[in-house]
Amino acid sequence: MSNSSSITQFLLLALADTQELQLLTIWLFLAIYLAALLSNSLIITVIACDHHLHTPVYFFLLNLSFLDLGCISTILPKAMANSLWDRRAISYLGCAAQVFFIVLLISA
């Protein structure tokens, strides 16, 4: 008789215990996310539109902005959704996908 078990999901710890604190953290994360999207998009737009900024320093700044957009967009929306809907787990495949995309972004 074999007792096989497999991991189907990971349990997550809550950032806050009460509904009010959960909503506060969601709004805080949303503000951080939108600020990161806006600032990095502005950096990308300015560097792409101004031909005087096509030097190696700005090339690396452009790549850093793309990397920041990718990293924050990989993890933060799922974390906010889990907190909003009071979910305490993430599927194994969902976690593996997030790790895959983070490693892909960092190694690029």
N, CA, C and O atoms as CSV, one atom per row, in Angstrom:
chain,resi,resn,atom,element,x,y,z
A,1,MET,N,N,0.834,-1.166,0.000
A,1,MET,CA,C,0.000,0.000,0.000
A,1,MET,C,C,0.887,1.241,0.000
A,1,MET,O,O,1.687,1.443,0.914
A,2,SER,N,N,0.744,2.046,-1.002
A,2,SER,CA,C,1.601,3.228,-1.089
A,2,SER,C,C,0.815,4.458,-0.647
A,2,SER,O,O,-0.367,4.622,-0.947
A,3,ASN,N,N,1.518,5.295,0.065
A,3,ASN,CA,C,0.934,6.542,0.538
A,3,ASN,C,C,1.624,7.682,-0.195
A,3,ASN,O,O,2.637,8.204,0.271
A,4,SER,N,N,1.082,8.064,-1.332
A,4,SER,CA,C,1.704,9.133,-2.108
A,4,SER,C,C,0.983,10.441,-1.831
A,4,SER,O,O,-0.246,10.510,-1.808
A,5,SER,N,N,1.767,11.450,-1.627
A,5,SER,CA,C,1.199,12.774,-1.423
A,5,SER,C,C,1.919,13.751,-2.338
A,5,SER,O,O,3.111,13.610,-2.613
A,6,SER,N,N,1.191,14.718,-2.790
A,6,SER,CA,C,1.784,15.731,-3.654
A,6,SER,C,C,1.341,17.105,-3.175
A,6,SER,O,O,0.267,17.266,-2.595
A,7,ILE,N,N,2.182,18.075,-3.430
A,7,ILE,CA,C,1.884,19.441,-3.052
A,7,ILE,C,C,1.031,20.066,-4.145
A,7,ILE,O,O,1.437,20.121,-5.306
A,8,THR,N,N,-0.149,20.535,-3.771
A,8,THR,CA,C,-1.016,21.181,-4.753
A,8,THR,C,C,-1.118,22.677,-4.530
A,8,THR,O,O,-1.451,23.426,-5.449
A,9,GLN,N,N,-0.828,23.120,-3.300
A,9,GLN,CA,C,-0.869,24.550,-3.029
A,9,GLN,C,C,0.010,24.886,-1.831
A,9,GLN,O,O,0.331,24.028,-1.008
A,10,PHE,N,N,0.388,26.152,-1.758
A,10,PHE,CA,C,1.171,26.659,-0.636
A,10,PHE,C,C,0.271,27.559,0.203
A,10,PHE,O,O,-0.500,28.354,-0.336
A,11,LEU,N,N,0.371,27.433,1.500
A,11,LEU,CA,C,-0.395,28.289,2.394
A,11,LEU,C,C,0.336,29.608,2.590
A,11,LEU,O,O,1.561,29.638,2.707
A,12,LEU,N,N,-0.417,30.685,2.624
A,12,LEU,CA,C,0.133,32.024,2.773
A,12,LEU,C,C,-0.270,32.603,4.121
A,12,LEU,O,O,-1.365,32.342,4.619
A,13,LEU,N,N,0.613,33.379,4.696
A,13,LEU,CA,C,0.280,34.093,5.918
A,13,LEU,C,C,-0.387,35.412,5.560
A,13,LEU,O,O,-0.011,36.065,4.587
A,14,ALA,N,N,-1.370,35.793,6.346
A,14,ALA,CA,C,-2.076,37.042,6.105
A,14,ALA,C,C,-1.203,38.223,6.537
A,14,ALA,O,O,-0.471,38.140,7.524
A,15,LEU,N,N,-1.290,39.311,5.791
A,15,LEU,CA,C,-0.574,40.516,6.179
A,15,LEU,C,C,-1.294,41.235,7.312
A,15,LEU,O,O,-0.663,41.942,8.098
A,16,ALA,N,N,-2.590,41.063,7.401
A,16,ALA,CA,C,-3.374,41.716,8.448
A,16,ALA,C,C,-4.486,40.764,8.882
A,16,ALA,O,O,-4.946,39.926,8.106
A,17,ASP,N,N,-4.904,40.912,10.133
A,17,ASP,CA,C,-5.921,40.010,10.672
A,17,ASP,C,C,-7.343,40.510,10.444
A,17,ASP,O,O,-8.255,39.707,10.248
A,18,THR,N,N,-7.540,41.812,10.467
A,18,THR,CA,C,-8.887,42.351,10.317
A,18,THR,C,C,-9.128,42.805,8.882
A,18,THR,O,O,-8.192,43.069,8.128
A,19,GLN,N,N,-10.402,42.889,8.526
A,19,GLN,CA,C,-10.791,43.299,7.177
A,19,GLN,C,C,-10.340,44.728,6.891
A,19,GLN,O,O,-9.931,45.032,5.770
A,20,GLU,N,N,-10.408,45.606,7.885
A,20,GLU,CA,C,-10.010,47.007,7.689
A,20,GLU,C,C,-8.518,47.112,7.378
A,20,GLU,O,O,-8.117,47.871,6.496
A,21,LEU,N,N,-7.703,46.353,8.097
A,21,LEU,CA,C,-6.260,46.383,7.829
A,21,LEU,C,C,-5.924,45.744,6.486
A,21,LEU,O,O,-4.986,46.172,5.813
A,22,GLN,N,N,-6.680,44.726,6.094
A,22,GLN,CA,C,-6.470,44.122,4.779
A,22,GLN,C,C,-6.773,45.134,3.681
A,22,GLN,O,O,-6.024,45.234,2.708
A,23,LEU,N,N,-7.858,45.881,3.826
A,23,LEU,CA,C,-8.186,46.908,2.827
A,23,LEU,C,C,-7.137,48.009,2.805
A,23,LEU,O,O,-6.801,48.527,1.740
A,24,LEU,N,N,-6.619,48.367,3.974
A,24,LEU,CA,C,-5.568,49.382,4.030
A,24,LEU,C,C,-4.312,48.902,3.303
A,24,LEU,O,O,-3.693,49.673,2.569
A,25,THR,N,N,-3.929,47.645,3.496
A,25,THR,CA,C,-2.744,47.120,2.799
A,25,THR,C,C,-2.983,47.013,1.298
A,25,THR,O,O,-2.069,47.240,0.505
A,26,ILE,N,N,-4.206,46.670,0.905
A,26,ILE,CA,C,-4.512,46.617,-0.528
A,26,ILE,C,C,-4.354,48.011,-1.146
A,26,ILE,O,O,-3.746,48.147,-2.208
A,27,TRP,N,N,-4.893,49.042,-0.494
A,27,TRP,CA,C,-4.769,50.404,-1.011
A,27,TRP,C,C,-3.321,50.861,-1.039
A,27,TRP,O,O,-2.895,51.539,-1.973
A,28,LEU,N,N,-2.562,50.485,-0.005
A,28,LEU,CA,C,-1.141,50.840,0.030
A,28,LEU,C,C,-0.382,50.167,-1.111
A,28,LEU,O,O,0.400,50.816,-1.806
A,29,PHE,N,N,-0.612,48.866,-1.306
A,29,PHE,CA,C,0.047,48.146,-2.396
A,29,PHE,C,C,-0.389,48.682,-3.755
A,29,PHE,O,O,0.422,48.774,-4.676
A,30,LEU,N,N,-1.657,49.034,-3.883
A,30,LEU,CA,C,-2.146,49.590,-5.143
A,30,LEU,C,C,-1.473,50.922,-5.437
A,30,LEU,O,O,-1.106,51.193,-6.580
A,31,ALA,N,N,-1.309,51.752,-4.416
A,31,ALA,CA,C,-0.629,53.038,-4.610
A,31,ALA,C,C,0.822,52.833,-5.012
A,31,ALA,O,O,1.318,53.519,-5.906
A,32,ILE,N,N,1.502,51.906,-4.370
A,32,ILE,CA,C,2.896,51.608,-4.720
A,32,ILE,C,C,2.979,51.066,-6.143
A,32,ILE,O,O,3.857,51.456,-6.912
A,33,TYR,N,N,2.066,50.169,-6.487
A,33,TYR,CA,C,2.053,49.572,-7.825
A,33,TYR,C,C,1.817,50.631,-8.899
A,33,TYR,O,O,2.517,50.663,-9.911
A,34,LEU,N,N,0.835,51.490,-8.677
A,34,LEU,CA,C,0.540,52.527,-9.667
A,34,LEU,C,C,1.673,53.546,-9.776
A,34,LEU,O,O,1.969,54.027,-10.870
A,35,ALA,N,N,2.305,53.874,-8.657
A,35,ALA,CA,C,3.450,54.796,-8.697
A,35,ALA,C,C,4.602,54.175,-9.478
A,35,ALA,O,O,5.267,54.862,-10.254
A,36,ALA,N,N,4.841,52.883,-9.277
A,36,ALA,CA,C,5.915,52.205,-10.011
A,36,ALA,C,C,5.587,52.133,-11.503
A,36,ALA,O,O,6.461,52.356,-12.340
A,37,LEU,N,N,4.338,51.824,-11.837
A,37,LEU,CA,C,3.937,51.783,-13.249
A,37,LEU,C,C,4.095,53.146,-13.906
A,37,LEU,O,O,4.631,53.255,-15.009
A,38,LEU,N,N,3.627,54.181,-13.225
A,38,LEU,CA,C,3.689,55.519,-13.790
A,38,LEU,C,C,5.123,56.005,-13.941
A,38,LEU,O,O,5.494,56.521,-14.995
A,39,SER,N,N,5.925,55.847,-12.911
A,39,SER,CA,C,7.304,56.359,-12.977
A,39,SER,C,C,8.149,55.596,-13.988
A,39,SER,O,O,8.905,56.202,-14.748
A,40,ASN,N,N,8.030,54.290,-14.004
A,40,ASN,CA,C,8.822,53.517,-14.967
A,40,ASN,C,C,8.346,53.745,-16.396
A,40,ASN,O,O,9.158,53.789,-17.319
A,41,SER,N,N,7.046,53.889,-16.585
A,41,SER,CA,C,6.534,54.194,-17.929
A,41,SER,C,C,7.017,55.565,-18.395
A,41,SER,O,O,7.334,55.752,-19.569
A,42,LEU,N,N,7.071,56.512,-17.477
A,42,LEU,CA,C,7.573,57.839,-17.819
A,42,LEU,C,C,9.048,57.788,-18.203
A,42,LEU,O,O,9.459,58.425,-19.173
A,43,ILE,N,N,9.841,57.038,-17.454
A,43,ILE,CA,C,11.269,56.893,-17.777
A,43,ILE,C,C,11.439,56.257,-19.148
A,43,ILE,O,O,12.242,56.727,-19.955
A,44,ILE,N,N,10.694,55.196,-19.419
A,44,ILE,CA,C,10.795,54.498,-20.709
A,44,ILE,C,C,10.392,55.430,-21.849
A,44,ILE,O,O,11.053,55.470,-22.887
A,45,THR,N,N,9.308,56.177,-21.654
A,45,THR,CA,C,8.828,57.078,-22.700
A,45,THR,C,C,9.828,58.190,-22.985
A,45,THR,O,O,10.110,58.488,-24.146
A,46,VAL,N,N,10.359,58.799,-21.948
A,46,VAL,CA,C,11.308,59.908,-22.140
A,46,VAL,C,C,12.569,59.427,-22.842
A,46,VAL,O,O,13.058,60.081,-23.763
A,47,ILE,N,N,13.098,58.279,-22.406
A,47,ILE,CA,C,14.325,57.768,-23.028
A,47,ILE,C,C,14.075,57.359,-24.473
A,47,ILE,O,O,14.926,57.581,-25.335
A,48,ALA,N,N,12.911,56.762,-24.750
A,48,ALA,CA,C,12.618,56.324,-26.113
A,48,ALA,C,C,12.369,57.503,-27.059
A,48,ALA,O,O,12.707,57.428,-28.241
A,49,CYS,N,N,11.792,58.571,-26.557
A,49,CYS,CA,C,11.435,59.700,-27.428
A,49,CYS,C,C,12.568,60.697,-27.652
A,49,CYS,O,O,12.603,61.351,-28.694
A,50,ASP,N,N,13.478,60.827,-26.723
A,50,ASP,CA,C,14.553,61.815,-26.853
A,50,ASP,C,C,15.821,61.133,-27.357
A,50,ASP,O,O,16.406,60.313,-26.650
A,51,HIS,N,N,16.241,61.458,-28.552
A,51,HIS,CA,C,17.408,60.791,-29.139
A,51,HIS,C,C,18.711,61.196,-28.450
A,51,HIS,O,O,19.724,60.518,-28.621
A,52,HIS,N,N,18.711,62.273,-27.683
A,52,HIS,CA,C,19.908,62.654,-26.923
A,52,HIS,C,C,20.167,61.712,-25.750
A,52,HIS,O,O,21.265,61.687,-25.194
A,53,LEU,N,N,19.160,60.950,-25.385
A,53,LEU,CA,C,19.286,60.038,-24.244
A,53,LEU,C,C,19.611,58.601,-24.680
A,53,LEU,O,O,19.387,57.656,-23.923
A,54,HIS,N,N,20.122,58.445,-25.860
A,54,HIS,CA,C,20.487,57.109,-26.331
A,54,HIS,C,C,21.971,56.837,-26.088
A,54,HIS,O,O,22.720,56.510,-27.009
A,55,THR,N,N,22.369,56.979,-24.842
A,55,THR,CA,C,23.738,56.697,-24.428
A,55,THR,C,C,23.719,55.472,-23.524
A,55,THR,O,O,22.650,55.071,-23.064
A,56,PRO,N,N,24.871,54.870,-23.256
A,56,PRO,CA,C,24.897,53.649,-22.440
A,56,PRO,C,C,24.254,53.796,-21.064
A,56,PRO,O,O,23.612,52.858,-20.592
A,57,VAL,N,N,24.408,54.940,-20.411
A,57,VAL,CA,C,23.813,55.121,-19.088
A,57,VAL,C,C,22.295,55.017,-19.172
A,57,VAL,O,O,21.670,54.350,-18.347
A,58,TYR,N,N,21.709,55.666,-20.153
A,58,TYR,CA,C,20.262,55.644,-20.299
A,58,TYR,C,C,19.775,54.303,-20.835
A,58,TYR,O,O,18.635,53.915,-20.579
A,59,PHE,N,N,20.615,53.598,-21.568
A,59,PHE,CA,C,20.272,52.243,-21.995
A,59,PHE,C,C,20.088,51.335,-20.776
A,59,PHE,O,O,19.143,50.549,-20.720
A,60,PHE,N,N,20.988,51.445,-19.807
A,60,PHE,CA,C,20.876,50.632,-18.598
A,60,PHE,C,C,19.702,51.092,-17.731
A,60,PHE,O,O,19.047,50.268,-17.092
A,61,LEU,N,N,19.436,52.378,-17.705
A,61,LEU,CA,C,18.281,52.880,-16.969
A,61,LEU,C,C,16.984,52.383,-17.597
A,61,LEU,O,O,16.034,52.056,-16.886
A,62,LEU,N,N,16.941,52.327,-18.919
A,62,LEU,CA,C,15.784,51.792,-19.629
A,62,LEU,C,C,15.573,50.320,-19.289
A,62,LEU,O,O,14.450,49.890,-19.025
A,63,ASN,N,N,16.659,49.556,-19.298
A,63,ASN,CA,C,16.549,48.136,-18.955
A,63,ASN,C,C,16.124,47.940,-17.503
A,63,ASN,O,O,15.351,47.030,-17.202
A,64,LEU,N,N,16.616,48.780,-16.609
A,64,LEU,CA,C,16.233,48.703,-15.209
A,64,LEU,C,C,14.745,49.016,-15.031
A,64,LEU,O,O,14.077,48.396,-14.204
A,65,SER,N,N,14.233,49.958,-15.790
A,65,SER,CA,C,12.807,50.286,-15.727
A,65,SER,C,C,11.955,49.122,-16.217
A,65,SER,O,O,10.937,48.798,-15.605
A,66,PHE,N,N,12.367,48.486,-17.324
A,66,PHE,CA,C,11.641,47.306,-17.807
A,66,PHE,C,C,11.692,46.176,-16.781
A,66,PHE,O,O,10.689,45.501,-16.554
A,67,LEU,N,N,12.838,45.970,-16.168
A,67,LEU,CA,C,12.982,44.930,-15.155
A,67,LEU,C,C,12.093,45.212,-13.953
A,67,LEU,O,O,11.447,44.301,-13.435
A,68,ASP,N,N,12.052,46.443,-13.509
A,68,ASP,CA,C,11.202,46.811,-12.376
A,68,ASP,C,C,9.728,46.616,-12.709
A,68,ASP,O,O,8.970,46.098,-11.889
A,69,LEU,N,N,9.321,47.022,-13.892
A,69,LEU,CA,C,7.927,46.807,-14.311
A,69,LEU,C,C,7.574,45.319,-14.332
A,69,LEU,O,O,6.503,44.918,-13.878
A,70,GLY,N,N,8.481,44.516,-14.860
A,70,GLY,CA,C,8.214,43.080,-14.925
A,70,GLY,C,C,8.150,42.426,-13.565
A,70,GLY,O,O,7.273,41.601,-13.311
A,71,CYS,N,N,9.073,42.785,-12.682
A,71,CYS,CA,C,9.107,42.170,-11.348
A,71,CYS,C,C,7.890,42.555,-10.520
A,71,CYS,O,O,7.280,41.701,-9.877
A,72,ILE,N,N,7.538,43.825,-10.531
A,72,ILE,CA,C,6.403,44.245,-9.716
A,72,ILE,C,C,5.086,43.745,-10.301
A,72,ILE,O,O,4.134,43.512,-9.556
A,73,SER,N,N,5.014,43.576,-11.618
A,73,SER,CA,C,3.786,43.084,-12.247
A,73,SER,C,C,3.643,41.568,-12.147
A,73,SER,O,O,2.566,41.031,-12.405
A,74,THR,N,N,4.701,40.887,-11.781
A,74,THR,CA,C,4.633,39.432,-11.647
A,74,THR,C,C,4.030,39.017,-10.315
A,74,THR,O,O,3.272,38.048,-10.261
A,75,ILE,N,N,4.345,39.719,-9.255
A,75,ILE,CA,C,3.963,39.269,-7.923
A,75,ILE,C,C,2.853,40.109,-7.298
A,75,ILE,O,O,1.925,39.550,-6.714
A,76,LEU,N,N,2.920,41.403,-7.402
A,76,LEU,CA,C,2.026,42.267,-6.641
A,76,LEU,C,C,0.546,42.132,-6.998
A,76,LEU,O,O,-0.267,42.117,-6.075
A,77,PRO,N,N,0.134,42.033,-8.257
A,77,PRO,CA,C,-1.308,41.883,-8.522
A,77,PRO,C,C,-1.911,40.621,-7.900
A,77,PRO,O,O,-3.034,40.662,-7.398
A,78,LYS,N,N,-1.189,39.513,-7.925
A,78,LYS,CA,C,-1.689,38.284,-7.313
A,78,LYS,C,C,-1.773,38.425,-5.794
A,78,LYS,O,O,-2.722,37.940,-5.177
A,79,ALA,N,N,-0.785,39.087,-5.191
A,79,ALA,CA,C,-0.806,39.302,-3.743
A,79,ALA,C,C,-1.991,40.181,-3.345
A,79,ALA,O,O,-2.652,39.925,-2.339
A,80,MET,N,N,-2.255,41.219,-4.142
A,80,MET,CA,C,-3.401,42.083,-3.838
A,80,MET,C,C,-4.722,41.327,-4.005
A,80,MET,O,O,-5.636,41.490,-3.197
A,81,ALA,N,N,-4.822,40.512,-5.039
A,81,ALA,CA,C,-6.051,39.742,-5.257
A,81,ALA,C,C,-6.272,38.736,-4.132
A,81,ALA,O,O,-7.397,38.577,-3.659
A,82,ASN,N,N,-5.219,38.062,-3.701
A,82,ASN,CA,C,-5.356,37.114,-2.592
A,82,ASN,C,C,-5.808,37.817,-1.321
A,82,ASN,O,O,-6.638,37.287,-0.582
A,83,SER,N,N,-5.280,38.985,-1.062
A,83,SER,CA,C,-5.670,39.736,0.130
A,83,SER,C,C,-7.099,40.251,0.006
A,83,SER,O,O,-7.852,40.231,0.980
A,84,LEU,N,N,-7.476,40.710,-1.176
A,84,LEU,CA,C,-8.821,41.246,-1.389
A,84,LEU,C,C,-9.882,40.173,-1.216
A,84,LEU,O,O,-10.911,40.421,-0.589
A,85,TRP,N,N,-9.651,38.995,-1.757
A,85,TRP,CA,C,-10.633,37.919,-1.677
A,85,TRP,C,C,-10.390,36.979,-0.505
A,85,TRP,O,O,-10.999,35.913,-0.419
A,86,ASP,N,N,-9.489,37.382,0.405
A,86,ASP,CA,C,-9.203,36.644,1.634
A,86,ASP,C,C,-8.818,35.189,1.340
A,86,ASP,O,O,-9.286,34.269,2.011
A,87,ARG,N,N,-7.986,34.997,0.358
A,87,ARG,CA,C,-7.469,33.667,0.037
A,87,ARG,C,C,-6.178,33.449,0.801
A,87,ARG,O,O,-5.357,34.359,0.914
A,88,ARG,N,N,-6.000,32.271,1.314
A,88,ARG,CA,C,-4.818,31.975,2.123
A,88,ARG,C,C,-3.913,30.941,1.458
A,88,ARG,O,O,-3.092,30.311,2.123
A,89,ALA,N,N,-4.066,30.769,0.143
A,89,ALA,CA,C,-3.245,29.772,-0.542
A,89,ALA,C,C,-2.976,30.222,-1.968
A,89,ALA,O,O,-3.730,30.999,-2.553
A,90,ILE,N,N,-1.888,29.713,-2.502
A,90,ILE,CA,C,-1.565,29.901,-3.916
A,90,ILE,C,C,-1.258,28.513,-4.468
A,90,ILE,O,O,-0.607,27.704,-3.807
A,91,SER,N,N,-1.724,28.248,-5.665
A,91,SER,CA,C,-1.503,26.923,-6.239
A,91,SER,C,C,-0.014,26.708,-6.516
A,91,SER,O,O,0.753,27.655,-6.691
A,92,TYR,N,N,0.358,25.449,-6.550
A,92,TYR,CA,C,1.749,25.107,-6.831
A,92,TYR,C,C,2.154,25.623,-8.207
A,92,TYR,O,O,3.244,26.171,-8.372
A,93,LEU,N,N,1.283,25.449,-9.190
A,93,LEU,CA,C,1.599,25.918,-10.542
A,93,LEU,C,C,1.658,27.449,-10.613
A,93,LEU,O,O,2.487,28.006,-11.332
A,94,GLY,N,N,0.784,28.122,-9.870
A,94,GLY,CA,C,0.828,29.582,-9.833
A,94,GLY,C,C,2.119,30.090,-9.215
A,94,GLY,O,O,2.709,31.057,-9.698
A,95,CYS,N,N,2.555,29.440,-8.150
A,95,CYS,CA,C,3.822,29.819,-7.511
A,95,CYS,C,C,4.995,29.528,-8.447
A,95,CYS,O,O,5.912,30.340,-8.576
A,96,ALA,N,N,4.959,28.376,-9.092
A,96,ALA,CA,C,6.032,28.016,-10.027
A,96,ALA,C,C,6.078,28.992,-11.202
A,96,ALA,O,O,7.159,29.337,-11.680
A,97,ALA,N,N,4.915,29.436,-11.668
A,97,ALA,CA,C,4.878,30.413,-12.767
A,97,ALA,C,C,5.476,31.741,-12.339
A,97,ALA,O,O,6.215,32.360,-13.104
A,98,GLN,N,N,5.166,32.193,-11.116
A,98,GLN,CA,C,5.748,33.438,-10.629
A,98,GLN,C,C,7.264,33.332,-10.506
A,98,GLN,O,O,7.989,34.247,-10.897
A,99,VAL,N,N,7.735,32.230,-9.968
A,99,VAL,CA,C,9.188,32.033,-9.837
A,99,VAL,C,C,9.833,31.975,-11.215
A,99,VAL,O,O,10.904,32.546,-11.421
A,100,PHE,N,N,9.189,31.288,-12.167
A,100,PHE,CA,C,9.727,31.189,-13.516
A,100,PHE,C,C,9.881,32.568,-14.148
A,100,PHE,O,O,10.924,32.879,-14.725
A,101,PHE,N,N,8.827,33.406,-14.037
A,101,PHE,CA,C,8.885,34.718,-14.663
A,101,PHE,C,C,9.884,35.638,-13.969
A,101,PHE,O,O,10.543,36.438,-14.633
A,102,ILE,N,N,10.007,35.540,-12.657
A,102,ILE,CA,C,11.014,36.350,-11.953
A,102,ILE,C,C,12.412,35.945,-12.387
A,102,ILE,O,O,13.249,36.805,-12.661
A,103,VAL,N,N,12.675,34.640,-12.452
A,103,VAL,CA,C,14.007,34.164,-12.878
A,103,VAL,C,C,14.252,34.550,-14.334
A,103,VAL,O,O,15.368,34.925,-14.693
A,104,LEU,N,N,13.228,34.462,-15.170
A,104,LEU,CA,C,13.357,34.842,-16.570
A,104,LEU,C,C,13.682,36.328,-16.694
A,104,LEU,O,O,14.534,36.713,-17.495
A,105,LEU,N,N,13.016,37.151,-15.917
A,105,LEU,CA,C,13.277,38.594,-15.964
A,105,LEU,C,C,14.684,38.925,-15.464
A,105,LEU,O,O,15.387,39.736,-16.066
A,106,ILE,N,N,15.083,38.305,-14.381
A,106,ILE,CA,C,16.386,38.620,-13.803
A,106,ILE,C,C,17.530,38.126,-14.689
A,106,ILE,O,O,18.576,38.770,-14.777
A,107,SER,N,N,17.328,36.989,-15.339
A,107,SER,CA,C,18.427,36.433,-16.151
A,107,SER,C,C,18.514,37.065,-17.537
A,107,SER,O,O,19.489,36.846,-18.255
A,108,ALA,N,N,17.508,37.842,-17.917
A,108,ALA,CA,C,17.508,38.447,-19.253
A,108,ALA,C,C,18.443,39.618,-19.335
A,108,ALA,O,O,18.562,40.240,-20.391
